[in-house]
Amino acid sequence: MSQVIGKPINRVDGRDKVTGKAKYAAEFQVPGLAYGYVVSGTIAKGKITRIDTSEALSLDGVLQVFTHENRPRLAWFDISYKDQDAPPGSPFRPLQDATIKYSGQPIALVVAETFEVARYAASLIRVEYKEEPHETSLEANLHRARPQKHGVADLLKPPPPKPKGDFNTVYEESPVKMYGRYSHAAEHHNPMELFASTVVYEKGGKKPKLTIYDKTQGVTNSILYVSQVFDIPFKNIRVLSPYMGGGFGSGLRPQYQLFMAVMASLELKRSVRVTLTRQQMFTFGHRPATVQNVAISASADGAMNALYHDARGETSRFEDYTEIVTNWGGMLYPPENVTQDYKLVPLDVYTPLDMRAPGGVTGISALEIAVDELAYELGMDPLELRLKNYTDLDHNSQKPFSSKELRACFQQGAERFGWSKRQFEPRSMRKGHNLIGWGMATGIWEANQMPARAEAALLVNGKLWVSSATADIGTGTYTIMTQIAADALGVPMEDVLFKLGDSDFPVAPISGGSWTAATVGMAVHSACEAVGKSLLELAKKLAGSPFKGAKWEDIEFADRQLRLKREPTTAVSLQTLVDLNGGKAVRETSTGLPNALKQKDYARATHSAAFVEVMVDEDLGTVKVTRAVSAIAAGRILNPKTARSQILGGMVWGISKALHEESILDHNVGRFMNHNLAEYHVSVNADIHDLDVIFVEENDTIVNPLGIKGVGEIGIVAMPAAVANAIFHATGKRVRDLPITLDRLI
Amino acid sequence: MNSFTYTRADSVEHAVDERVAETGARFIAGGTNLLDLMKETVEKPSRLIDITRLPMTSITETIEGGLRLGALVTNADTAYNKRVQERYPLLSQAILAGASPQLRNMATNGGNLMQRTRCYYFYDAATPCNKRQPGSGCSAIEGFNRIHAILGTHLFDQEGRALEPQCIATHPSDMCVALAALEAVVQVTGKYGERTIPFAEFHRLPGNTPHIDNALEPDELITAIDLPPNGFADNHMYLKLRDRASYAFALVSVAAGLELDGDTITNARIALGGVAHKPWRKPEAEALLVGKPTTQESFQAAADALLAGAQGYGANTFKIELAKRAIVRALGQAAKLEPTE
């Protein structure tokens, strides 16, 4: 009974967002608010030998300056600082001691009556350091690569499977082979909204009460962190994050402004806000710079027989950030002889952090350029090579996919793009100085579901209230959850009020990994079903009830009614039923759990095929992506409008990653230097031209009863390789290092 | 940001007097660069003299037959001014190649000349920079210098021996590259009255004093920019090469203006942006084109001459070849041998 699921419905929060009614973490005003400004360190490694705050403290309006010398005593053990996305290691603790671990490290917090005074005072703090030699270059430290440390993170990010077959021998003996070395620079998330926390302080009993407006992809993560680090019981803390001005993974861990704001608030016993600057947005997690080697061989007919993929990613000295970079080849292609290897290089930088399709877009970018290279070694059309090596099995786990409509992606994408008209030879299309090229690539991302809880309540006025402590990081969670709830109980969208981003709501995991739609969707569905079951019980109590013998399977909800499936005219309105509940709402809380039993024999993933046209100025090296088509197989699409926006965003970022994005580390000073949005280049409107999205039909009853797979990541995965392959087709130049700036093409 | 005093000037004389009275005072109009620099504590003015009420807000004809651009006319209003578009399309094109519509709506013509380099190190007080803090060193020479200068960075002692360069920053403006090609004249007023500065002499090379960007005396205020009658309106091109299609500073840009007699070049101007501490011109290279046919060979010879002596510092070495190709392309487009897209 799908009334609104699957329809291209406008965002339910759209009006609030465009009219400014939607408030973000730094916009909540409270009386007596003090403002914190973070002082950032300037060296990459060493010790603070002296920090002089006297001049700052003497300014009118300055309340306090916190440094490692006067910070309060806090939780002792690492475990207290571990958030839900913490990799193995020892989490960074702001103001812990005099040690400098990376450039830009927060070393002091100035709190003042106004933001301007705090900022000015921050400029008056004098710091002396004893510098130590630092290492920030991945390339220069590849010899130090070592396997990742293991921990809970392995569950979601397993290390590569053990080698199978005999890569070396088969590769050596194969008639056709390729080898390439690929790299990309670090990237920073740079959501438009700056990281901010507004902490509202109230006197409590033994401990104060804190209401915290935080920029986070999971209020549960923030409340856990604050409670453990500052030893305050959950009941005294409430974390709210109703809206987020972009996350992309940067909000998966509590960032240091949260620590700073809470610390200052507790010490000063008043409400405090800390907002980071754009420059400081470059002083925490980032997509790690990575170097990869890929080698693939095939028999003369194009059947792949051996695959090698290794990756060396940077991490910090204190935590082992890992991502799945090299496992994808074994999931996409069937060669029998496979070696996949992943190692880390600890450097004097902050711990990297999941960024949209973490590891996936990294690994697939290299792998799918490599597959294109193999196609050219074979003299075979790149799409034909992929079809030749098509498999319905995940060869890493030897399990079939729960569903995989990648073939339909290839067919529909190729048709929309006009791929059949492509000439194989590079440099075969030209318009004046511009060489034109067509490239394609495959994408894959996991379709995960986590446990989550939600509450549903049919209120006495007949409206349906639904809540879960999840996040809407701009993706459309508010809208799709409203749709799921509306359909579950047969009420129109306008009768549903879905709320999120509040730690008082039933618990949900951090919003990442493309799992929110499935995870929270199933929790919402389950809570609504529970309400439905209670309503059926109430219906049975009606005088002369026609529902007396009815089982759950016998009824359905539609048009604000509960009715018999076989006889829809036998119906009772939901309002009538809630009126029977003694003046109370019909309220249920329920958990959406992945069906492990059903899922365990299958690999679960979304797939994509991206087709890209570029124009490259032969003399000047400038690249323009003139058009791109992405065909996506991602299970059931709850809302084609918000889902399309997600894919478009991923495609834009894929173009941006291929051509523009790069956080530039100066290894002399060990510091990211282009730390602003003028010099950290993301694609702008003028870079983006014709983008087309196709969702292919994909029915999947194994991932979850609603068939939801999630679309947050899959849009970006295939794009960078497709752009790079199109550039090769245009120019005959194979560029294996991203971003492909014009100097790499002249 | 530091505390500062704010004054609103009601006349040019008043503005100049305020400036003379206080060494740390700065003029402010659009503030599109100065406010950023203040937030980064690169600039710490003790006083801001708001000049936005001064009568320098119009575009008028000059007696010589050119145009006078008021210093306070915004970049956007200049670029879309009908007379500028018709008679100086090169200037209009250059302005519109820069910044973003929002910035061009705020930024003024005088301020465009006064904007400072976008060198990463100049902006980041954590790193040494001779321009920000004379004598502290240049981080860019050995550092990440992809966006830096390839021309005019050399220093020589009195015997002509090469010395270590002090600064390899570039001037970031697009507008100024066109103004250099057009041989504009800058009108300034100081405590001793008015004077004019030819555009080629307005910005300077870093030399031993890279903290000084231009020839303006501390007490002087730009009041207008005069465009000579010849706007090279028939044959011109502003070609900007950058890392994305909009809102990025030039890696290399070329402002080219030609006068032709049939296929023969009778007059040529070429200015480069993104390659030096000032818009780069070389009259000898332009002279090579005069009397020559509009061919790739002529353009290539001029490009080679313009880039003679260029030096790369590693990450920016590609600019030498890129600049030559850009010059050849821009001249071809100015001569209408090539489409301009």
mmCIF file of C-alpha atoms in Angstrom, chain A residues 406-534:
data_model
loop_
_atom_site.group_PDB
_atom_site.id
_atom_site.type_symbol
_atom_site.label_atom_id
_atom_site.label_comp_id
_atom_site.label_asym_id
_atom_site.label_seq_id
_atom_site.Cartn_x
_atom_site.Cartn_y
_atom_site.Cartn_z
ATOM 1 C CA LEU A 406 24.338 -3.044 -12.549
ATOM 2 C CA ARG A 407 23.726 -4.527 -15.981
ATOM 3 C CA ALA A 408 20.615 -2.373 -16.260
ATOM 4 C CA CYS A 409 22.717 0.637 -15.182
ATOM 5 C CA PHE A 410 25.161 -0.075 -17.996
ATOM 6 C CA GLN A 411 22.403 -0.515 -20.560
ATOM 7 C CA GLN A 412 20.246 2.443 -19.610
ATOM 8 C CA GLY A 413 23.184 4.753 -18.906
ATOM 9 C CA ALA A 414 24.909 3.881 -22.174
ATOM 10 C CA GLU A 415 21.723 4.398 -24.118
ATOM 11 C CA ARG A 416 20.961 7.781 -22.559
ATOM 12 C CA PHE A 417 24.551 8.887 -23.120
ATOM 13 C CA GLY A 418 24.879 7.543 -26.663
ATOM 14 C CA TRP A 419 27.867 5.362 -25.807
ATOM 15 C CA SER A 420 27.361 3.116 -28.861
ATOM 16 C CA LYS A 421 28.498 5.980 -31.093
ATOM 17 C CA ARG A 422 31.848 6.142 -29.324
ATOM 18 C CA GLN A 423 34.979 5.504 -31.342
ATOM 19 C CA PHE A 424 37.569 3.473 -29.488
ATOM 20 C CA GLU A 425 40.640 5.481 -30.475
ATOM 21 C CA PRO A 426 41.711 8.329 -28.189
ATOM 22 C CA ARG A 427 41.820 11.765 -29.815
ATOM 23 C CA SER A 428 39.099 10.751 -32.224
ATOM 24 C CA MET A 429 36.805 13.727 -31.555
ATOM 25 C CA ARG A 430 37.744 17.357 -31.861
ATOM 26 C CA LYS A 431 36.141 20.769 -32.040
ATOM 27 C CA GLY A 432 38.627 23.541 -32.760
ATOM 28 C CA HIS A 433 41.272 23.459 -30.055
ATOM 29 C CA ASN A 434 39.131 21.212 -27.920
ATOM 30 C CA LEU A 435 39.613 17.508 -27.814
ATOM 31 C CA ILE A 436 36.447 15.684 -26.838
ATOM 32 C CA GLY A 437 36.445 12.426 -24.923
ATOM 33 C CA TRP A 438 33.947 9.957 -23.524
ATOM 34 C CA GLY A 439 34.715 7.867 -20.482
ATOM 35 C CA MET A 440 32.825 5.605 -18.140
ATOM 36 C CA ALA A 441 33.310 3.840 -14.842
ATOM 37 C CA THR A 442 31.510 1.534 -12.443
ATOM 38 C CA GLY A 443 30.619 2.368 -8.857
ATOM 39 C CA ILE A 444 29.756 0.298 -5.825
ATOM 40 C CA TRP A 445 28.930 1.092 -2.196
ATOM 41 C CA GLU A 446 27.677 -0.955 0.722
ATOM 42 C CA ALA A 447 23.999 -1.174 1.587
ATOM 43 C CA ASN A 448 24.090 -1.347 5.358
ATOM 44 C CA GLN A 449 21.416 -1.179 7.977
ATOM 45 C CA MET A 450 22.105 -0.527 11.662
ATOM 46 C CA PRO A 451 19.814 -0.942 14.645
ATOM 47 C CA ALA A 452 17.838 2.172 15.542
ATOM 48 C CA ARG A 453 14.807 3.135 17.586
ATOM 49 C CA ALA A 454 11.869 5.380 16.846
ATOM 50 C CA GLU A 455 8.697 6.448 18.551
ATOM 51 C CA ALA A 456 5.336 6.861 16.879
ATOM 52 C CA ALA A 457 2.257 8.342 18.495
ATOM 53 C CA LEU A 458 -1.187 8.775 17.072
ATOM 54 C CA LEU A 459 -2.219 11.901 18.949
ATOM 55 C CA VAL A 460 -5.696 12.598 20.245
ATOM 56 C CA ASN A 461 -6.225 15.056 17.390
ATOM 57 C CA GLY A 462 -5.551 12.286 14.891
ATOM 58 C CA LYS A 463 -2.130 13.583 13.877
ATOM 59 C CA LEU A 464 0.828 11.235 13.789
ATOM 60 C CA TRP A 465 3.941 12.267 15.723
ATOM 61 C CA VAL A 466 7.102 10.309 14.923
ATOM 62 C CA SER A 467 10.586 10.843 16.318
ATOM 63 C CA SER A 468 14.071 9.389 16.316
ATOM 64 C CA ALA A 469 17.421 10.827 17.435
ATOM 65 C CA THR A 470 18.787 10.657 13.901
ATOM 66 C CA ALA A 471 20.045 13.551 11.758
ATOM 67 C CA ASP A 472 19.078 15.204 8.502
ATOM 68 C CA ILE A 473 22.411 16.330 7.155
ATOM 69 C CA GLY A 474 20.691 17.934 4.197
ATOM 70 C CA THR A 475 19.801 14.647 2.559
ATOM 71 C CA GLY A 476 16.035 14.643 3.023
ATOM 72 C CA THR A 477 15.637 12.465 6.134
ATOM 73 C CA TYR A 478 12.744 14.606 7.407
ATOM 74 C CA THR A 479 10.892 14.065 4.152
ATOM 75 C CA ILE A 480 11.412 10.367 3.576
ATOM 76 C CA MET A 481 10.611 9.472 7.185
ATOM 77 C CA THR A 482 7.406 11.465 6.879
ATOM 78 C CA GLN A 483 6.584 9.472 3.745
ATOM 79 C CA ILE A 484 7.308 6.122 5.423
ATOM 80 C CA ALA A 485 5.188 7.015 8.453
ATOM 81 C CA ALA A 486 2.350 8.338 6.298
ATOM 82 C CA ASP A 487 2.174 5.137 4.282
ATOM 83 C CA ALA A 488 2.552 2.861 7.280
ATOM 84 C CA LEU A 489 -0.616 4.208 8.890
ATOM 85 C CA GLY A 490 -2.441 5.385 5.793
ATOM 86 C CA VAL A 491 -2.471 9.073 6.651
ATOM 87 C CA PRO A 492 -1.607 12.014 4.402
ATOM 88 C CA MET A 493 1.854 13.620 4.731
ATOM 89 C CA GLU A 494 0.402 16.747 6.334
ATOM 90 C CA ASP A 495 -0.910 14.646 9.243
ATOM 91 C CA VAL A 496 2.628 13.506 10.093
ATOM 92 C CA LEU A 497 5.061 15.456 12.221
ATOM 93 C CA PHE A 498 8.477 13.798 12.087
ATOM 94 C CA LYS A 499 11.140 15.131 14.466
ATOM 95 C CA LEU A 500 14.830 14.280 14.751
ATOM 96 C CA GLY A 501 18.115 15.604 16.089
ATOM 97 C CA ASP A 502 17.223 15.512 19.783
ATOM 98 C CA SER A 503 18.943 13.212 22.298
ATOM 99 C CA ASP A 504 15.655 12.914 24.213
ATOM 100 C CA PHE A 505 14.251 10.950 21.272
ATOM 101 C CA PRO A 506 14.747 7.197 20.866
ATOM 102 C CA VAL A 507 18.335 6.395 20.039
ATOM 103 C CA ALA A 508 19.673 6.184 16.481
ATOM 104 C CA PRO A 509 23.233 5.732 15.243
ATOM 105 C CA ILE A 510 25.326 8.478 13.670
ATOM 106 C CA SER A 511 24.037 9.351 10.240
ATOM 107 C CA GLY A 512 26.608 8.119 7.747
ATOM 108 C CA GLY A 513 27.561 5.264 5.483
ATOM 109 C CA SER A 514 24.378 5.697 3.409
ATOM 110 C CA TRP A 515 22.517 3.753 6.073
ATOM 111 C CA THR A 516 20.104 6.329 7.488
ATOM 112 C CA ALA A 517 17.247 5.707 5.054
ATOM 113 C CA ALA A 518 17.252 1.966 5.745
ATOM 114 C CA THR A 519 18.158 2.189 9.429
ATOM 115 C CA VAL A 520 15.803 4.899 10.613
ATOM 116 C CA GLY A 521 13.281 4.065 7.908
ATOM 117 C CA MET A 522 12.875 0.569 9.352
ATOM 118 C CA ALA A 523 12.686 1.943 12.911
ATOM 119 C CA VAL A 524 9.973 4.406 11.892
ATOM 120 C CA HIS A 525 8.140 1.730 9.963
ATOM 121 C CA SER A 526 8.363 -0.622 12.928
ATOM 122 C CA ALA A 527 7.149 2.006 15.434
ATOM 123 C CA CYS A 528 4.221 2.865 13.175
ATOM 124 C CA GLU A 529 3.386 -0.813 12.826
ATOM 125 C CA ALA A 530 3.393 -1.111 16.602
ATOM 126 C CA VAL A 531 0.921 1.773 16.778
ATOM 127 C CA GLY A 532 -1.084 0.048 14.057
ATOM 128 C CA LYS A 533 -1.230 -3.131 16.111
ATOM 129 C CA SER A 534 -2.440 -1.209 19.142
#
